[in-house]
Short mmCIF file of C-alpha atoms and ligand atoms in Angstrom, two decimals:
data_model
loop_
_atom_site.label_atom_id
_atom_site.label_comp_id
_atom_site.label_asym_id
_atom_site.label_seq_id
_atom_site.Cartn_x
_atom_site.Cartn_y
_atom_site.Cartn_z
CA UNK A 10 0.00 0.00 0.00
CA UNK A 11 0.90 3.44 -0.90
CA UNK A 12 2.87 5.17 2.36
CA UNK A 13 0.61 6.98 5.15
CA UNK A 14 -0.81 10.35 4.31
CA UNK A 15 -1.38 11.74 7.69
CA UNK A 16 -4.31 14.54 7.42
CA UNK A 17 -5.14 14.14 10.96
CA UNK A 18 -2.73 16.98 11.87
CA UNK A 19 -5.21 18.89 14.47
CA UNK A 20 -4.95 15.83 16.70
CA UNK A 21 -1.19 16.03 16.85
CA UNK A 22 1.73 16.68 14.28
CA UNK A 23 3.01 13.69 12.44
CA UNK A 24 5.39 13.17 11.24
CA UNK A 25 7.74 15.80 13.69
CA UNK A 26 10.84 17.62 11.87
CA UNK A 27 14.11 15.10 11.68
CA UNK A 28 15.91 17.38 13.86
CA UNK A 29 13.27 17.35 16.51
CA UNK A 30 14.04 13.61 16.59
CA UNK A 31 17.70 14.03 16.57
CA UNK A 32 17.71 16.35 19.24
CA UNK A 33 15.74 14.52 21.69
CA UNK A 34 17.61 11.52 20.97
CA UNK A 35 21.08 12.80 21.66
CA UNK A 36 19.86 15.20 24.63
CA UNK A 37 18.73 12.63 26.68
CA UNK A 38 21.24 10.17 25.90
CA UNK A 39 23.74 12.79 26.94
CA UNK A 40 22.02 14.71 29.71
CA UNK A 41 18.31 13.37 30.47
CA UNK A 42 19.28 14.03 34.26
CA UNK A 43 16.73 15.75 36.85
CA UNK A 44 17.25 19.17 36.58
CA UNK A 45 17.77 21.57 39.14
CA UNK A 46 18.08 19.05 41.84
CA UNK A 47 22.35 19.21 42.09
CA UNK A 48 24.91 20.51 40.93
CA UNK A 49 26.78 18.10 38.59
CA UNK A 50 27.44 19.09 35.19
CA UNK A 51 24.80 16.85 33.25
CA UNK A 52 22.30 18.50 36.06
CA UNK A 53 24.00 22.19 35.09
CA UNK A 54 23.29 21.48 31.29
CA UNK A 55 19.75 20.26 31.90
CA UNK A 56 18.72 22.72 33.57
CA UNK A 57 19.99 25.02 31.16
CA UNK A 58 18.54 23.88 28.22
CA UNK A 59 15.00 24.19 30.41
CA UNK A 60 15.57 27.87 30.97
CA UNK A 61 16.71 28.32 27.48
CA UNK A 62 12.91 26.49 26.36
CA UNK A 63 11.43 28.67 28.93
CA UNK A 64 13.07 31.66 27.47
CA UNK A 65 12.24 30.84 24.07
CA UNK A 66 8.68 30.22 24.82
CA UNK A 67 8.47 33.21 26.84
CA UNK A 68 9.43 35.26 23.66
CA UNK A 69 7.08 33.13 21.69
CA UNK A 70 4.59 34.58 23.06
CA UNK A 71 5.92 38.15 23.66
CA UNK A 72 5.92 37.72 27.59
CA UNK A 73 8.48 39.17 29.20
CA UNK A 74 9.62 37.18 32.47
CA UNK A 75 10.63 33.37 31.57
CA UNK A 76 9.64 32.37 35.44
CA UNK A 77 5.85 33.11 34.30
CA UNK A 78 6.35 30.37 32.10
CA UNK A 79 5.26 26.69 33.70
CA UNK A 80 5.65 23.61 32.15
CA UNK A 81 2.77 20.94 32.57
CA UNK A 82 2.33 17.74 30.56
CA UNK A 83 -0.36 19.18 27.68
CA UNK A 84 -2.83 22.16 27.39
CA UNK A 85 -5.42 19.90 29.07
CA UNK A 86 -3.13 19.80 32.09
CA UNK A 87 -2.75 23.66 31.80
CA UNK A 88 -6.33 24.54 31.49
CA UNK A 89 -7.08 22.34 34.80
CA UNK A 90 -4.36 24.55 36.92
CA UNK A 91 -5.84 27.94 35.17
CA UNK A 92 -9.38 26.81 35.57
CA UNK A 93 -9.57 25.12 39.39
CA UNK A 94 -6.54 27.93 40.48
CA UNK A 95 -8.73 30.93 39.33
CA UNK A 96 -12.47 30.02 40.35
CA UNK A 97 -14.37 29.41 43.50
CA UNK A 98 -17.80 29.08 44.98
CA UNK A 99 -19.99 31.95 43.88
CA UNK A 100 -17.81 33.13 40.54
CA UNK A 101 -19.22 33.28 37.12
CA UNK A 102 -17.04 32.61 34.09
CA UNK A 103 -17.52 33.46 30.26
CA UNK A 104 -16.85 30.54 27.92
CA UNK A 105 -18.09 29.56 23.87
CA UNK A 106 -19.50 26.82 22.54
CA UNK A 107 -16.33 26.50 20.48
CA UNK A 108 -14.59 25.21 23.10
CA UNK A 109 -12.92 21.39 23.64
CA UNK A 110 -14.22 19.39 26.41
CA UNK A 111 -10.28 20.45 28.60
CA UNK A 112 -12.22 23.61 29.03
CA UNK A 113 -15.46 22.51 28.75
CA UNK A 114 -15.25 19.53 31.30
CA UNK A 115 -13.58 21.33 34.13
CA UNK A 116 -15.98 24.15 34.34
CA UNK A 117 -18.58 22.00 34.29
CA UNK A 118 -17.49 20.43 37.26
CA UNK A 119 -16.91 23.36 38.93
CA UNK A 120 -20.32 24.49 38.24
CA UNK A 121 -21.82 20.97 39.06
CA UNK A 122 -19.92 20.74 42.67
CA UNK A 123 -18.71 24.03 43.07
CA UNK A 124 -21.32 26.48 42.36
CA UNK A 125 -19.74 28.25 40.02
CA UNK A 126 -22.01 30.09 37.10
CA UNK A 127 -21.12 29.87 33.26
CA UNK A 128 -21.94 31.26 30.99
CA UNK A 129 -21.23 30.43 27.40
CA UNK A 130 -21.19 32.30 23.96
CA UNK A 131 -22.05 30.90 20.94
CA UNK A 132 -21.04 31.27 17.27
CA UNK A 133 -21.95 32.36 14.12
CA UNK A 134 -22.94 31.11 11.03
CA UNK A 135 -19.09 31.83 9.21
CA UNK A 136 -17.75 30.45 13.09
CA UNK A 137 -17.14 33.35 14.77
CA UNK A 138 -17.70 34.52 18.43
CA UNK A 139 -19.01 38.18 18.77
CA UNK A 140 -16.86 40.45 21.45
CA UNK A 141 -20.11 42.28 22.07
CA UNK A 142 -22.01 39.40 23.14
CA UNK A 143 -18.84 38.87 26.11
CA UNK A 144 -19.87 42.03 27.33
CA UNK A 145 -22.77 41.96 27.97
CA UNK A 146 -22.48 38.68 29.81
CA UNK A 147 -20.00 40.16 32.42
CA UNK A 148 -21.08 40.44 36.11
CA UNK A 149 -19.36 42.09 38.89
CA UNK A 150 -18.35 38.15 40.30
CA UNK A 151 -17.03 37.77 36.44
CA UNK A 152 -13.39 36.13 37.23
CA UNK A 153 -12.55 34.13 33.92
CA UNK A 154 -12.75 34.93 30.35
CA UNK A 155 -11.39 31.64 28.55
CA UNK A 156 -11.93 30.69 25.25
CA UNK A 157 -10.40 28.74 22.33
CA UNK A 158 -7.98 31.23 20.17
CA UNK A 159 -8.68 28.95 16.61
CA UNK A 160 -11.13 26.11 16.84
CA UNK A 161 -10.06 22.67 16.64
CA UNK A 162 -13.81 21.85 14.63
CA UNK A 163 -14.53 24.50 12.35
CA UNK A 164 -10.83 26.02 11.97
CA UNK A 165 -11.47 30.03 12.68
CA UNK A 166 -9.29 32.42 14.52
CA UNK A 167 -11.33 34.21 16.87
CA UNK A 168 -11.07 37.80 17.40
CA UNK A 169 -9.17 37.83 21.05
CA UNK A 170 -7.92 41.27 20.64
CA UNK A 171 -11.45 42.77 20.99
CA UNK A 172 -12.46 40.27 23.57
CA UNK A 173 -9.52 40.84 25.44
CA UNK A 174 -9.64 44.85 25.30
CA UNK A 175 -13.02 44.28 27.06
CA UNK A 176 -11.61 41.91 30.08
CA UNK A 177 -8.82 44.71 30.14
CA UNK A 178 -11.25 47.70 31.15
CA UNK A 179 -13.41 45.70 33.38
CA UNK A 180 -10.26 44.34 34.96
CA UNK A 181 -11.39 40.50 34.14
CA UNK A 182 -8.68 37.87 33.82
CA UNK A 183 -8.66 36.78 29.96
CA UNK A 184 -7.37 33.18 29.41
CA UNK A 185 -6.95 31.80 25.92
CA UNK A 186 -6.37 28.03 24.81
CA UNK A 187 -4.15 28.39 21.90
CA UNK A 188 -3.41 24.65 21.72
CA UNK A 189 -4.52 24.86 17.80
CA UNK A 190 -3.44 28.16 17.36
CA UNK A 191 0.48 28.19 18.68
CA UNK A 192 2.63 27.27 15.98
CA UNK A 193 0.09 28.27 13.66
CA UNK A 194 -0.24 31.87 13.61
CA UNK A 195 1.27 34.36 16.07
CA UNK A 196 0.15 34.06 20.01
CA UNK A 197 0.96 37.72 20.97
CA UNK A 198 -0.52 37.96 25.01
CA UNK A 199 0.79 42.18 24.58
CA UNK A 200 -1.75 42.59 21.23
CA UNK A 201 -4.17 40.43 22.55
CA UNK A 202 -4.77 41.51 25.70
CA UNK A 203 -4.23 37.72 26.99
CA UNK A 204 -2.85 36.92 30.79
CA UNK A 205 -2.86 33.44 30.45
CA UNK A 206 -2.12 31.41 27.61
CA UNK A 207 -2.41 27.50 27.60
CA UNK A 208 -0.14 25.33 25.11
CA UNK A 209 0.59 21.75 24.31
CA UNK A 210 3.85 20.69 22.74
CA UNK A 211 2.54 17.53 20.14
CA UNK A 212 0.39 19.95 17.79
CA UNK A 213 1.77 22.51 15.67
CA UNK A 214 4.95 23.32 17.50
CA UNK A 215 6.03 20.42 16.45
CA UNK A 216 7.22 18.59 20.09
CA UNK A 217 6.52 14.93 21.34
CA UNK A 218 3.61 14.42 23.52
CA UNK A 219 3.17 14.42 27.32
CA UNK A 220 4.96 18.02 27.22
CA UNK A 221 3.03 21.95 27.31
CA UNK A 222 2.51 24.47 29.44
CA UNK A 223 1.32 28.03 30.43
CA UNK A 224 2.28 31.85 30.33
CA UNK A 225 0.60 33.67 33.34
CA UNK A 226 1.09 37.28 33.12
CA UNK A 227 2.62 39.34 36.13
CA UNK A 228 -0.28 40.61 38.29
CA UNK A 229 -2.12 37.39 37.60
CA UNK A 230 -2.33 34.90 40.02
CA UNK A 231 -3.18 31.11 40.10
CA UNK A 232 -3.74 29.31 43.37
CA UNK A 233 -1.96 25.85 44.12
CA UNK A 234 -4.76 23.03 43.37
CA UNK A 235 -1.31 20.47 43.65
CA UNK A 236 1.29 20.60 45.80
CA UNK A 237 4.48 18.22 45.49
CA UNK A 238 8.79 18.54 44.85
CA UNK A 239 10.27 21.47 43.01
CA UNK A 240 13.72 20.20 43.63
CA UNK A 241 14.21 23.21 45.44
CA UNK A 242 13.78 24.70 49.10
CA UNK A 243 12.81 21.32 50.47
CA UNK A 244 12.26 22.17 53.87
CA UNK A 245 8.82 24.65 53.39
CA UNK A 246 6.34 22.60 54.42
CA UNK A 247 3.66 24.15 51.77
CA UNK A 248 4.24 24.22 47.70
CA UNK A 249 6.32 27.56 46.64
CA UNK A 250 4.27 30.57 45.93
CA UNK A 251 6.71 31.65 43.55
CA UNK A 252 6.81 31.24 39.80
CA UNK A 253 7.60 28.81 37.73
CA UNK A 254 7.86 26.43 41.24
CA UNK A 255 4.28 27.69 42.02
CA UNK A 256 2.55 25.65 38.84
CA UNK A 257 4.93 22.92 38.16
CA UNK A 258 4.58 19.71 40.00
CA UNK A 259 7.34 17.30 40.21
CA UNK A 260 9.96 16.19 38.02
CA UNK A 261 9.54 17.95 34.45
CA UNK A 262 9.43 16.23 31.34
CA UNK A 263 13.03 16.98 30.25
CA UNK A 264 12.57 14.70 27.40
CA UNK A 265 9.38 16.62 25.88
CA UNK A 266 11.36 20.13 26.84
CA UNK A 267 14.22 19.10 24.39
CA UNK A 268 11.65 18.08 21.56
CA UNK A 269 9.44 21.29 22.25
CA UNK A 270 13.19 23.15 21.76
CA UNK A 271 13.97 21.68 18.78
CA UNK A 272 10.21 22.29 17.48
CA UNK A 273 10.56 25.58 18.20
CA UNK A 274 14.01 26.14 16.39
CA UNK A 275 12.36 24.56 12.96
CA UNK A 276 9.56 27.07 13.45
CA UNK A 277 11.66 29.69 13.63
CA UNK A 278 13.87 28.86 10.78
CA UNK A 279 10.82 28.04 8.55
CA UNK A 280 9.19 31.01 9.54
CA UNK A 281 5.36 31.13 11.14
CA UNK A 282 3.87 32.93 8.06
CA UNK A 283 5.64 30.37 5.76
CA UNK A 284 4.47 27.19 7.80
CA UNK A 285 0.63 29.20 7.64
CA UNK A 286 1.06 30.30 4.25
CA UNK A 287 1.57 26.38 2.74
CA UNK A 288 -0.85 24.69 4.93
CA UNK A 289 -3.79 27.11 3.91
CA UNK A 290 -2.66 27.08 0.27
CA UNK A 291 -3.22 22.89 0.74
CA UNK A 292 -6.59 23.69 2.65
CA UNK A 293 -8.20 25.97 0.17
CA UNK A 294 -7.28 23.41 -2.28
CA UNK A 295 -8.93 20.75 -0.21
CA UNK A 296 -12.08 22.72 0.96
CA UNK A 297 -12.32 23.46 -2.60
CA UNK A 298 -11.56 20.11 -4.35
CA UNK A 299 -14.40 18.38 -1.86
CA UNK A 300 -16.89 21.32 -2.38
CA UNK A 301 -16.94 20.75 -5.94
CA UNK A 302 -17.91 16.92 -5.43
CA UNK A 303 -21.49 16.07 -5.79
CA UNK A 304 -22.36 14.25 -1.85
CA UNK A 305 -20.26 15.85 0.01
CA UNK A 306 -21.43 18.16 2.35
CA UNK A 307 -18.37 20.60 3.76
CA UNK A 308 -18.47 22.32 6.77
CA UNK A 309 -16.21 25.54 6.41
CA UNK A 310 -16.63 29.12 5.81
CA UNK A 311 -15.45 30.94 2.19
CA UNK A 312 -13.33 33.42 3.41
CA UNK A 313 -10.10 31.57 5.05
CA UNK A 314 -8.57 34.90 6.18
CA UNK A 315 -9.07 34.21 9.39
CA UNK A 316 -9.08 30.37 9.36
CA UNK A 317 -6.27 27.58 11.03
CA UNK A 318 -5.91 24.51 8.33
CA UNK A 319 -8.66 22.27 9.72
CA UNK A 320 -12.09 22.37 8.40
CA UNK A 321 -15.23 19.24 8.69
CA UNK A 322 -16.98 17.37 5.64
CA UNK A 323 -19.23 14.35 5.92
CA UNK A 324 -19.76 12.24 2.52
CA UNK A 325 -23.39 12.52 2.51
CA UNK A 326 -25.78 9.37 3.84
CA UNK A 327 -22.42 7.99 5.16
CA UNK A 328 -21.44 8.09 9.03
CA UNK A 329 -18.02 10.09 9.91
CA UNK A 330 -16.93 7.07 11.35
CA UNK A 331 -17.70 4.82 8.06
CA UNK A 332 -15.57 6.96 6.03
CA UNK A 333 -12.86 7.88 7.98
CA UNK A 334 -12.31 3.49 7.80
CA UNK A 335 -12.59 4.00 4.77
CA UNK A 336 -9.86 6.53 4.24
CA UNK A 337 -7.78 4.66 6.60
CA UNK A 338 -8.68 1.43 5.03
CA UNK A 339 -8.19 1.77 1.24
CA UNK A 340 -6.46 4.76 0.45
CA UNK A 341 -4.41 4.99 3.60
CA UNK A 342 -5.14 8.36 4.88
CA UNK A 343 -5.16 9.21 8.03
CA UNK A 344 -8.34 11.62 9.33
CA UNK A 345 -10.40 11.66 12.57
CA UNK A 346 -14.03 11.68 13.17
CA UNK A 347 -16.93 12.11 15.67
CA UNK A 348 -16.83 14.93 17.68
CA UNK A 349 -13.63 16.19 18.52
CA UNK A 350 -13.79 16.21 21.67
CA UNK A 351 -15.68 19.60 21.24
CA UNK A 352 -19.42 18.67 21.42
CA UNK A 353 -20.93 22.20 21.87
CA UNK A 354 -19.59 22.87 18.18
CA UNK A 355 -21.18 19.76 16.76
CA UNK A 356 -24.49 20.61 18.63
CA UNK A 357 -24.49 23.86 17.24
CA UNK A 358 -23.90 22.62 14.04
CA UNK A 359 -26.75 20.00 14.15
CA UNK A 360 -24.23 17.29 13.34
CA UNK A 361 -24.23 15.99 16.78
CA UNK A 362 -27.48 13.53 15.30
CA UNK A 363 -25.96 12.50 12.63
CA UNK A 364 -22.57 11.20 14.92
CA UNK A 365 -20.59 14.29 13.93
CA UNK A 366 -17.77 14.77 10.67
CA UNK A 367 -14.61 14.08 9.21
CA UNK A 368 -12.09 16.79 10.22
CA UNK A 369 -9.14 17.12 7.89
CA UNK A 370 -5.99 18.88 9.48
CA UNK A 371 -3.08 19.70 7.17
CA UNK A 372 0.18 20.45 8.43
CA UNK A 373 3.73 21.58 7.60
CA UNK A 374 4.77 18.32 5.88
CA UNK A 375 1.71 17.68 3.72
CA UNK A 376 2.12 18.07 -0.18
CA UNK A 377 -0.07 19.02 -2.94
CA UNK A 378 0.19 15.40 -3.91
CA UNK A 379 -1.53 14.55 -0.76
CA UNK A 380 -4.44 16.72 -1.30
CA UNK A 381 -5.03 15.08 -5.10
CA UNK A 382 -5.14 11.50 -3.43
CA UNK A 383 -7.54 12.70 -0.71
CA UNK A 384 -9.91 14.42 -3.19
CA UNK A 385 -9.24 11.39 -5.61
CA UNK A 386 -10.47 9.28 -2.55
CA UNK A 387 -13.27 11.53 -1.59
CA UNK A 388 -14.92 11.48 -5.04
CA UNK A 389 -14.54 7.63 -5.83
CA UNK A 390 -16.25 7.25 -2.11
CA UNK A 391 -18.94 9.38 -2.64
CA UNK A 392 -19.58 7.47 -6.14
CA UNK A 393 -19.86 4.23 -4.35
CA UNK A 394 -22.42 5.65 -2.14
CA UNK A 395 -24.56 6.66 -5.11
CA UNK A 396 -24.87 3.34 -6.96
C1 PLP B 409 -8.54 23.42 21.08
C2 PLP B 409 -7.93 22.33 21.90
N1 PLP B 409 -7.79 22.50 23.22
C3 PLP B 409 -7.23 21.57 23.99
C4 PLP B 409 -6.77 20.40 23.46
C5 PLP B 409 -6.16 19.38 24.37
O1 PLP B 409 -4.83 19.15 24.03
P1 PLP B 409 -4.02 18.02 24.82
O2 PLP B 409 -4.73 16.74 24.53
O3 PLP B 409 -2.66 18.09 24.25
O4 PLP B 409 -4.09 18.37 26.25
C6 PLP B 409 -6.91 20.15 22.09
C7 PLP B 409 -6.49 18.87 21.52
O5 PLP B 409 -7.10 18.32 20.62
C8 PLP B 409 -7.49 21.15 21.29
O6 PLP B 409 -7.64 20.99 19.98
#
């Protein structure tokens, strides 16, 4: 069979730049020690190459203090510390329906066994969220603003600046999940008006899994819902107030540090508007090439100004699931179906009844090749289903 192609790039990034490989290989063969805990050399050099990620990251996102920056193990990981560290009994949050279920799920809980109110915004028909409609949801207990900065369903890039100007003059904390978004397009917390961003390493910037984090802007505070080892300062009986000791829990994943470092590097020697630039070139092409098949029903917007290289089709009559085996089956290309782990979307959408879509995700390594076999594959499928 014909090698992989992997369209299933807004679950994670396959495969990862050869030097990301390289580079994880040879640093933890050479210096995978705990960092920070003594003074050794290999410690020395670990740790440095953590404070080095840290800075880089830091930059990244045009912070400007590296100790704001905390590791954690994905953006699901991150969005539990922001979430459960900045509500409490009697506060209302603002949310959309555009967000995945590692925002979704642990506001729910708080509101199911902690009382706290949400409120959530929906979107419209192109898949965009309205900065009006945020303000006239806040409340004087208002103490979250978190929402998803380019949607993992429907692909657009929501207008955080706006929303974020509003947070600013009513003095609400604005959180954004740019898990889809970083490595994508620029995640600028200064233009943005962000003080907290959430990240995870496997996606577009290009890491391993098992490795992300969080920027928390000075002023901004998170309380301790963990407590455990820093490595340092052993004898204080609670967990460190200070930053990055204050979110980060235990040994880090040095391993997923070096890969995030080396993902990082490609980025920057590619160049974000050159990695955006192919992949919605490839998308257009795609969103076009299925549009123009008779049965297939596509889910996505015309303008892609403002648009991350993921978009939703369903071959019509023919479950998500069905054809995604299909693709994976005969033609051997990798998508992913159901509901993305984002069910307010799908609801909104309506296909929640018919057991959601097909999302395609294109990313830095995908050709124009790839998208002829795909809409090659899509067409001779939605044939079948006619005769
Ligand atoms: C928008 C969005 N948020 C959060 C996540 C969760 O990422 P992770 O599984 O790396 O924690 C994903 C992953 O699919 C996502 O697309």
């Amino acid at each position: 069979m014909d090698k992989l192609i992997f369209l299933d790039n807004g679950a994670t990034s396959f495969p990862k730049p050869e030097e990301v490989y390289t580079f994880m290989d040879q640093f933890y063969r050479n210096f995978g020690v705990n960092p920070g805990r003594s003074g050794y050399d290999l410690c020395l050099e670990t740790a440095e190459l953590i404070e080095e990620t840290r800075k880089m990251l830091t930059d990244f996102f045009n912070g400007n203090d590296p100790n704001r920056l905390c590791f954690s193990y994905n953006s699901t990981d991150a969005l539990n510390l922001i979430i459960f560290g900045m509500l409490k009994e009697g506060d209302h949050a603002i949310t959309t329906t555009l967000e995945h279920n590692s925002v979704l799920r642990p506001l729910y809980h708080l509101h199911k066994f902690n009382g706290v109110e949400v409120d959530y915004i929906s979107f419209d028909d192109k898949g965009f969220v309205d900065p009006d409609d945020f303000q006239k949801k806040f409340k004087k207990n208002t103490k979250l603003v978190i929402i998803n900065q380019a949607s993992n369903v429907v692909g657009t890039i929501q207008p955080v600046k706006e929303i974020g100007k509003y947070c600013k003059e009513r003095g609400i904390p604005f959180a954004i999940d740019a898990s889809q978004s970083a490595g994508k397009i620029p995640v600028d917390i200064e233009e943005a008006n962000v003080d907290v961003v959430a990240f995870t390493g496997h996606k577009s910037l290009l890491g391993p899994t098992g490795i992300g984090g969080l920027y928390v802007r000075d002023g901004i505070e998170i309380r301790h819902t963990r407590a455990g080892g820093t490595g340092v300062r052993s004898a204080v009986r609670t967990h460190l107030e200070e930053y990055p000791y204050r979110l980060e829990y235990g040994t880090l994943n040095v391993m997923g540090v070096a890969g995030l470092h080396a993902g990082l590097k490609w980025i920057e020697k590619k160049g974000l508007d050159n990695i955006h630039e192919h992949e919605m070139k490839l998308t257009s092409m795609l969103r076009d090439g299925l549009k123009g098949i008779e049965g297939v029903s596509v889910y996505c917007q015309d303008d892609l100004t403002d648009h991350i290289s993921v978009f939703l089709f369903n071959v019509d009559g023919l479950e998500a699931l069905n054809t995604a085996t299909i693709l994976d089956v005969d033609y051997n290309i990798a998508s992913r179906s159901g509901l993305h782990c984002a069910p307010l979307v799908h609801e909104q959408l309506g296909t929640d009844k018919i057991k959601g879509a097909v999302r395609f995700g294109i990313g830095p390594f995908n050709t124009e090749e790839h998208i002829k076999t795909a809409i090659e594959a899509i067409k001779e499928i939605a044939e079948t289903r006619k005769k």
